[in-house]
Amino acid sequence: MSENEFVYVSGDFVPRKEARISALDAGVLLGAGLFETLRTYAGKPFRLGAHLARLRASGEFFRIFVRETGAEITAAVARLLEANGVPDARIRLTATRGPLALREPQGDPEPFGHAHGPEPVEGQGRRVADAVDDDEAPPATLIITAGPMTPYPAELYEKGATVVVSDIRTSADDPTVYHKTTGYLRNLLALRDAHRARATEALIFNTKGRLAEGSLSNAFIVSGGRLLTPPVEEGLLAGITRAAVLELAAEVGIPAEQKPLTAREVLDADEMFLTNSIMELLPVGRVERKEIGDGLPGPVTKQLASAYRALVIRETGQ
């Protein structure tokens, strides 16, 4: 992304190098934020409405209230695409809980770290008035960026990607796993380990030993002609592309089911692919050293990938 490109920050369009948010923003200090990533095709966002619906639903849960309307966000995206000259773009919407207030602590000050130490300097010894106080939640800080779309290498779609199994486990009891939060370190650690192993993605299993998702993606397998993917209750983000694939499977007559998947079921699959808004449908040829099927994209994967491309054309008019 060039420093000359424009970004949107809570109502203002500014060059990236001039973009500013508060030093007390909850997203910076506490990781209290949400984000969405999507693609545009020839200047048209794909399923922006679905991304906004998910953003607002998560915002209700975490009390992160985006004040901009859907029409205003759509207009902001269009303006950024034009200003930055990127009709085929990667769009990111980031919403944080906004600047935190500071107030003097009530009662015992020890929880704030100064009961037995030197007198605090001005501004210390206070507590944030609170990233979790529902009645004090300010309007969210909303940041929108639109940069050039860098696709995954074509070779991965032709030959299939290699993925690894992460040592990290997710818990279905963790409420954050069902939302796209800016607290993304767990995912980045899993992805880092995958890249160190010269793999494209890392599969994350849950504490019960069943497949949840990829570090950046949702996962599907094909077994006996049936399309299978873990249900959300296994501890995963309900992806926008995942939902589109399930719609397409019904449309083209491929039996599909959301069911828990063991490691053995994954390794014995006939086909496997990953989904997210950037990669679309990415075939998986190998899980570590184990080939999936014959190691190449299978017929169901190809059929759904073709149907997805047709869906993009149908919905964006391109």
Short mmCIF file of C-alpha atoms in Angstrom, two decimals:
data_model
loop_
_atom_site.label_atom_id
_atom_site.label_comp_id
_atom_site.label_asym_id
_atom_site.label_seq_id
_atom_site.Cartn_x
_atom_site.Cartn_y
_atom_site.Cartn_z
CA MET A 1 0.00 0.00 0.00
CA SER A 2 1.40 3.39 -1.02
CA GLU A 3 1.65 6.27 1.43
CA ASN A 4 -0.22 8.32 -1.16
CA GLU A 5 -3.25 6.09 -0.99
CA PHE A 6 -6.27 7.37 0.88
CA VAL A 7 -7.88 5.74 3.88
CA TYR A 8 -11.12 6.42 5.69
CA VAL A 9 -10.95 7.18 9.43
CA SER A 10 -14.27 7.90 11.16
CA GLY A 11 -15.69 10.30 8.61
CA ASP A 12 -12.47 11.64 7.09
CA PHE A 13 -10.65 10.62 3.92
CA VAL A 14 -6.94 11.24 4.40
CA PRO A 15 -3.64 10.09 2.86
CA ARG A 16 -2.43 6.99 4.66
CA LYS A 17 0.64 8.75 6.08
CA GLU A 18 -1.64 11.36 7.67
CA ALA A 19 -4.14 8.94 9.20
CA ARG A 20 -4.43 9.24 12.99
CA ILE A 21 -6.36 7.62 15.81
CA SER A 22 -6.31 8.36 19.52
CA ALA A 23 -3.41 7.05 21.61
CA LEU A 24 -6.12 5.89 24.02
CA ASP A 25 -8.07 3.95 21.42
CA ALA A 26 -9.33 0.67 22.87
CA GLY A 27 -8.19 -1.20 19.79
CA VAL A 28 -4.59 -0.14 20.46
CA LEU A 29 -4.58 -0.50 24.24
CA LEU A 30 -6.79 -3.55 24.72
CA GLY A 31 -7.26 -5.19 21.33
CA ALA A 32 -10.95 -4.29 21.60
CA GLY A 33 -11.82 -4.31 17.93
CA LEU A 34 -13.38 -6.16 15.02
CA PHE A 35 -12.50 -6.38 11.36
CA GLU A 36 -13.75 -7.61 8.02
CA THR A 37 -11.77 -8.36 4.87
CA LEU A 38 -13.39 -8.60 1.46
CA ARG A 39 -12.70 -8.29 -2.24
CA THR A 40 -13.92 -6.01 -4.97
CA TYR A 41 -14.20 -7.15 -8.56
CA ALA A 42 -14.00 -4.42 -11.21
CA GLY A 43 -15.01 -1.88 -8.61
CA LYS A 44 -17.88 -3.87 -7.09
CA PRO A 45 -17.64 -5.29 -3.54
CA PHE A 46 -18.66 -8.91 -3.19
CA ARG A 47 -21.18 -9.50 -0.40
CA LEU A 48 -20.39 -6.30 1.45
CA GLY A 49 -23.85 -6.51 3.04
CA ALA A 50 -23.05 -9.89 4.59
CA HIS A 51 -19.75 -8.59 5.94
CA LEU A 52 -21.48 -5.56 7.47
CA ALA A 53 -24.16 -7.75 9.01
CA ARG A 54 -21.50 -9.90 10.67
CA LEU A 55 -19.60 -6.80 11.82
CA ARG A 56 -22.73 -5.34 13.40
CA ALA A 57 -23.75 -8.62 15.02
CA SER A 58 -20.32 -8.91 16.61
CA GLY A 59 -20.53 -5.24 17.51
CA GLU A 60 -23.73 -5.88 19.44
CA PHE A 61 -22.04 -8.71 21.33
CA PHE A 62 -18.93 -6.70 22.22
CA ARG A 63 -20.69 -3.30 22.43
CA ILE A 64 -18.66 -1.87 19.55
CA PHE A 65 -21.13 0.43 17.83
CA VAL A 66 -20.32 1.50 14.27
CA ARG A 67 -22.22 4.73 13.71
CA GLU A 68 -21.89 4.79 9.91
CA THR A 69 -24.84 3.40 7.98
CA GLY A 70 -24.49 0.68 5.40
CA ALA A 71 -25.03 3.25 2.65
CA GLU A 72 -22.29 5.47 4.08
CA ILE A 73 -19.82 2.58 4.27
CA THR A 74 -20.69 1.49 0.72
CA ALA A 75 -20.10 5.06 -0.49
CA ALA A 76 -16.81 5.27 1.42
CA VAL A 77 -15.58 2.04 -0.19
CA ALA A 78 -16.51 3.32 -3.65
CA ARG A 79 -14.71 6.61 -3.02
CA LEU A 80 -11.55 4.82 -1.87
CA LEU A 81 -11.57 2.54 -4.89
CA GLU A 82 -11.73 5.54 -7.18
CA ALA A 83 -9.21 7.64 -5.26
CA ASN A 84 -6.69 4.81 -5.03
CA GLY A 85 -7.24 3.49 -8.55
CA VAL A 86 -7.82 -0.10 -7.43
CA PRO A 87 -10.96 -1.62 -9.00
CA ASP A 88 -9.78 -5.10 -7.97
CA ALA A 89 -9.03 -4.43 -4.33
CA ARG A 90 -8.60 -5.93 -0.92
CA ILE A 91 -10.90 -4.01 1.42
CA ARG A 92 -10.45 -4.01 5.16
CA LEU A 93 -12.96 -2.58 7.62
CA THR A 94 -11.62 -2.18 11.17
CA ALA A 95 -13.87 -1.06 14.03
CA THR A 96 -12.53 -0.44 17.51
CA ARG A 97 -14.34 0.53 20.68
CA GLY A 98 -13.03 4.06 20.33
CA PRO A 99 -11.01 6.22 22.73
CA LEU A 100 -11.09 5.18 26.36
CA ALA A 101 -11.95 7.63 29.10
CA LEU A 102 -9.82 7.81 32.24
CA ARG A 103 -11.24 8.16 35.71
CA GLU A 104 -9.90 7.96 39.21
CA PRO A 105 -10.13 4.49 40.79
CA GLN A 106 -12.73 4.01 43.49
CA GLY A 107 -11.85 2.30 46.78
CA ASP A 108 -8.68 0.25 47.17
CA PRO A 109 -6.10 1.49 44.64
CA GLU A 110 -3.97 -1.64 44.88
CA PRO A 111 -5.46 -3.32 41.79
CA PHE A 112 -4.08 -0.44 39.77
CA GLY A 113 -0.50 -1.15 40.69
CA HIS A 114 0.58 1.71 42.96
CA ALA A 115 -0.39 0.72 46.51
CA HIS A 116 3.15 -0.23 47.51
CA GLY A 117 5.20 1.73 45.02
CA PRO A 118 6.19 5.36 44.43
CA GLU A 119 3.58 8.06 44.00
CA PRO A 120 2.21 7.81 40.45
CA VAL A 121 2.85 10.54 37.96
CA GLU A 122 -0.09 12.40 36.52
CA GLY A 123 -2.38 10.15 34.50
CA GLN A 124 -1.09 6.95 36.09
CA GLY A 125 -2.99 5.20 38.85
CA ARG A 126 -6.19 5.85 36.96
CA ARG A 127 -8.13 3.17 35.23
CA VAL A 128 -9.71 3.13 31.89
CA ALA A 129 -13.39 3.82 32.28
CA ASP A 130 -13.83 0.91 30.92
CA ALA A 131 -13.74 -0.94 27.67
CA VAL A 132 -16.52 -3.10 29.04
CA ASP A 133 -18.94 -0.56 30.53
CA ASP A 134 -21.92 -0.94 28.23
CA ASP A 135 -23.48 2.37 29.16
CA GLU A 136 -20.30 4.30 28.37
CA ALA A 137 -19.35 2.76 25.03
CA PRO A 138 -18.45 5.59 22.61
CA PRO A 139 -19.06 5.39 18.87
CA ALA A 140 -16.59 3.04 17.26
CA THR A 141 -13.49 4.20 15.47
CA LEU A 142 -13.98 2.93 11.91
CA ILE A 143 -11.03 2.57 9.54
CA ILE A 144 -11.44 1.50 5.91
CA THR A 145 -8.55 0.71 3.60
CA ALA A 146 -8.57 -0.26 -0.06
CA GLY A 147 -5.35 -1.62 -1.46
CA PRO A 148 -4.27 -3.67 -4.47
CA MET A 149 -5.48 -7.25 -4.48
CA THR A 150 -2.58 -9.73 -4.37
CA PRO A 151 -3.97 -13.15 -5.26
CA TYR A 152 -2.59 -16.45 -4.06
CA PRO A 153 -0.18 -18.04 -6.59
CA ALA A 154 -1.97 -19.71 -9.50
CA GLU A 155 0.13 -22.85 -8.96
CA LEU A 156 -1.70 -23.52 -5.68
CA TYR A 157 -5.03 -23.68 -7.51
CA GLU A 158 -3.57 -25.97 -10.17
CA LYS A 159 -1.65 -28.39 -7.94
CA GLY A 160 -3.19 -27.93 -4.49
CA ALA A 161 -1.75 -26.28 -1.40
CA THR A 162 0.10 -27.91 1.47
CA VAL A 163 -1.23 -27.31 4.98
CA VAL A 164 0.07 -28.31 8.40
CA VAL A 165 -1.69 -29.14 11.64
CA SER A 166 -1.04 -26.48 14.25
CA ASP A 167 -0.09 -27.36 17.82
CA ILE A 168 -2.46 -24.59 18.92
CA ARG A 169 -5.89 -25.73 20.05
CA THR A 170 -9.05 -23.65 20.09
CA SER A 171 -11.83 -23.93 22.63
CA ALA A 172 -15.49 -23.86 21.76
CA ASP A 173 -16.02 -22.27 25.19
CA ASP A 174 -14.07 -19.16 24.16
CA PRO A 175 -16.68 -16.63 22.96
CA THR A 176 -14.15 -14.69 20.88
CA VAL A 177 -13.55 -17.53 18.41
CA TYR A 178 -16.98 -16.91 16.87
CA HIS A 179 -16.10 -13.31 15.96
CA LYS A 180 -13.48 -11.69 13.73
CA THR A 181 -11.65 -9.74 16.40
CA THR A 182 -8.44 -7.76 16.14
CA GLY A 183 -6.96 -10.05 18.80
CA TYR A 184 -5.36 -12.15 16.07
CA LEU A 185 -2.08 -13.30 17.64
CA ARG A 186 -3.19 -16.92 18.01
CA ASN A 187 -3.95 -17.12 14.31
CA LEU A 188 -0.71 -15.39 13.36
CA LEU A 189 1.32 -17.81 15.47
CA ALA A 190 -0.30 -20.76 13.72
CA LEU A 191 0.29 -19.18 10.32
CA ARG A 192 3.92 -18.39 11.18
CA ASP A 193 4.54 -22.04 11.99
CA ALA A 194 2.93 -23.04 8.70
CA HIS A 195 5.15 -20.70 6.72
CA ARG A 196 8.23 -21.96 8.54
CA ALA A 197 7.25 -25.43 7.36
CA ARG A 198 6.85 -24.05 3.80
CA ALA A 199 3.10 -24.62 3.95
CA THR A 200 0.34 -22.24 2.90
CA GLU A 201 -1.99 -22.56 5.86
CA ALA A 202 -2.35 -24.17 9.29
CA LEU A 203 -5.31 -26.26 10.40
CA ILE A 204 -6.46 -25.59 13.96
CA PHE A 205 -8.19 -28.35 15.91
CA ASN A 206 -10.28 -27.83 19.03
CA THR A 207 -9.64 -29.13 22.53
CA LYS A 208 -11.71 -32.22 21.72
CA GLY A 209 -9.33 -33.15 18.91
CA ARG A 210 -11.66 -32.23 16.08
CA LEU A 211 -11.11 -29.87 13.18
CA ALA A 212 -12.21 -26.28 13.74
CA GLU A 213 -10.78 -24.06 11.00
CA GLY A 214 -7.64 -22.75 9.36
CA SER A 215 -5.69 -19.85 10.81
CA LEU A 216 -7.11 -17.63 8.04
CA SER A 217 -9.80 -19.82 6.55
CA ASN A 218 -12.65 -22.27 6.88
CA ALA A 219 -12.08 -25.87 5.87
CA PHE A 220 -14.12 -28.33 3.82
CA ILE A 221 -13.54 -31.96 2.90
CA VAL A 222 -15.23 -34.19 0.35
CA SER A 223 -15.83 -37.79 1.36
CA GLY A 224 -17.84 -40.27 -0.67
CA GLY A 225 -19.30 -37.48 -2.78
CA ARG A 226 -20.49 -35.55 0.30
CA LEU A 227 -19.29 -32.08 1.19
CA LEU A 228 -18.46 -31.83 4.89
CA THR A 229 -17.42 -28.91 7.08
CA PRO A 230 -17.28 -28.46 10.86
CA PRO A 231 -20.32 -26.78 12.42
CA VAL A 232 -19.79 -23.39 14.03
CA GLU A 233 -20.29 -24.97 17.47
CA GLU A 234 -16.90 -26.68 17.10
CA GLY A 235 -15.29 -23.27 17.73
CA LEU A 236 -14.87 -21.38 14.48
CA LEU A 237 -15.74 -18.21 12.65
CA ALA A 238 -18.72 -18.52 10.32
CA GLY A 239 -17.07 -17.27 7.14
CA ILE A 240 -18.88 -15.34 4.43
CA THR A 241 -17.30 -17.51 1.71
CA ARG A 242 -18.11 -20.62 3.73
CA ALA A 243 -21.78 -19.63 3.67
CA ALA A 244 -21.63 -19.00 -0.08
CA VAL A 245 -20.12 -22.44 -0.70
CA LEU A 246 -22.88 -24.14 1.29
CA GLU A 247 -25.45 -22.19 -0.74
CA LEU A 248 -23.77 -23.24 -3.98
CA ALA A 249 -23.62 -26.90 -2.95
CA ALA A 250 -27.39 -26.88 -2.50
CA GLU A 251 -27.81 -25.06 -5.80
CA VAL A 252 -25.76 -27.55 -7.85
CA GLY A 253 -27.00 -30.64 -6.02
CA ILE A 254 -23.94 -31.63 -3.98
CA PRO A 255 -24.97 -33.22 -0.66
CA ALA A 256 -23.53 -31.11 2.16
CA GLU A 257 -23.44 -31.50 5.91
CA GLN A 258 -21.99 -29.60 8.83
CA LYS A 259 -20.56 -32.25 11.16
CA PRO A 260 -17.65 -32.67 13.56
CA LEU A 261 -14.55 -33.98 11.78
CA THR A 262 -11.74 -36.00 13.33
CA ALA A 263 -8.14 -35.92 12.15
CA ARG A 264 -8.60 -39.37 10.62
CA GLU A 265 -11.61 -38.19 8.59
CA VAL A 266 -9.58 -35.26 7.31
CA LEU A 267 -6.62 -37.42 6.30
CA ASP A 268 -8.87 -40.02 4.64
CA ALA A 269 -10.82 -37.41 2.65
CA ASP A 270 -11.12 -37.65 -1.13
CA GLU A 271 -10.74 -33.89 -1.49
CA MET A 272 -10.14 -30.86 0.67
CA PHE A 273 -10.28 -27.12 0.17
CA LEU A 274 -10.13 -23.91 2.20
CA THR A 275 -12.21 -20.77 1.88
CA ASN A 276 -11.99 -17.09 2.66
CA SER A 277 -12.85 -13.91 0.80
CA ILE A 278 -9.35 -13.43 -0.60
CA MET A 279 -8.44 -17.00 -1.58
CA GLU A 280 -12.02 -17.91 -2.60
CA LEU A 281 -11.76 -21.74 -2.80
CA LEU A 282 -8.20 -23.01 -2.42
CA PRO A 283 -7.63 -26.72 -3.08
CA VAL A 284 -5.53 -28.65 -0.56
CA GLY A 285 -3.29 -31.36 -1.96
CA ARG A 286 -1.44 -32.36 1.20
CA VAL A 287 -1.87 -32.23 4.94
CA GLU A 288 1.77 -32.21 5.97
CA ARG A 289 3.19 -35.28 4.14
CA LYS A 290 -0.16 -37.02 3.59
CA GLU A 291 -1.72 -36.54 0.16
CA ILE A 292 -5.44 -35.84 0.07
CA GLY A 293 -6.94 -38.04 -2.63
CA ASP A 294 -4.47 -38.02 -5.51
CA GLY A 295 -2.92 -34.77 -4.30
CA LEU A 296 -4.61 -32.63 -6.95
CA PRO A 297 -7.81 -30.57 -6.97
CA GLY A 298 -10.77 -32.94 -7.19
CA PRO A 299 -13.96 -32.76 -9.25
CA VAL A 300 -16.21 -31.44 -6.46
CA THR A 301 -13.69 -28.75 -5.59
CA LYS A 302 -13.45 -27.73 -9.23
CA GLN A 303 -17.21 -27.68 -9.65
CA LEU A 304 -17.72 -25.48 -6.60
CA ALA A 305 -14.84 -23.17 -7.55
CA SER A 306 -16.42 -22.68 -10.96
CA ALA A 307 -19.82 -22.08 -9.38
CA TYR A 308 -18.29 -19.53 -7.01
CA ARG A 309 -16.73 -17.59 -9.87
CA ALA A 310 -20.10 -17.58 -11.61
CA LEU A 311 -21.73 -16.32 -8.39
CA VAL A 312 -19.24 -13.45 -8.17
CA ILE A 313 -20.03 -12.45 -11.75
CA ARG A 314 -23.75 -12.72 -11.09
CA GLU A 315 -23.70 -10.61 -7.93
CA THR A 316 -21.17 -7.98 -8.98
CA GLY A 317 -22.28 -7.70 -12.60
CA GLN A 318 -18.72 -8.21 -13.77
#
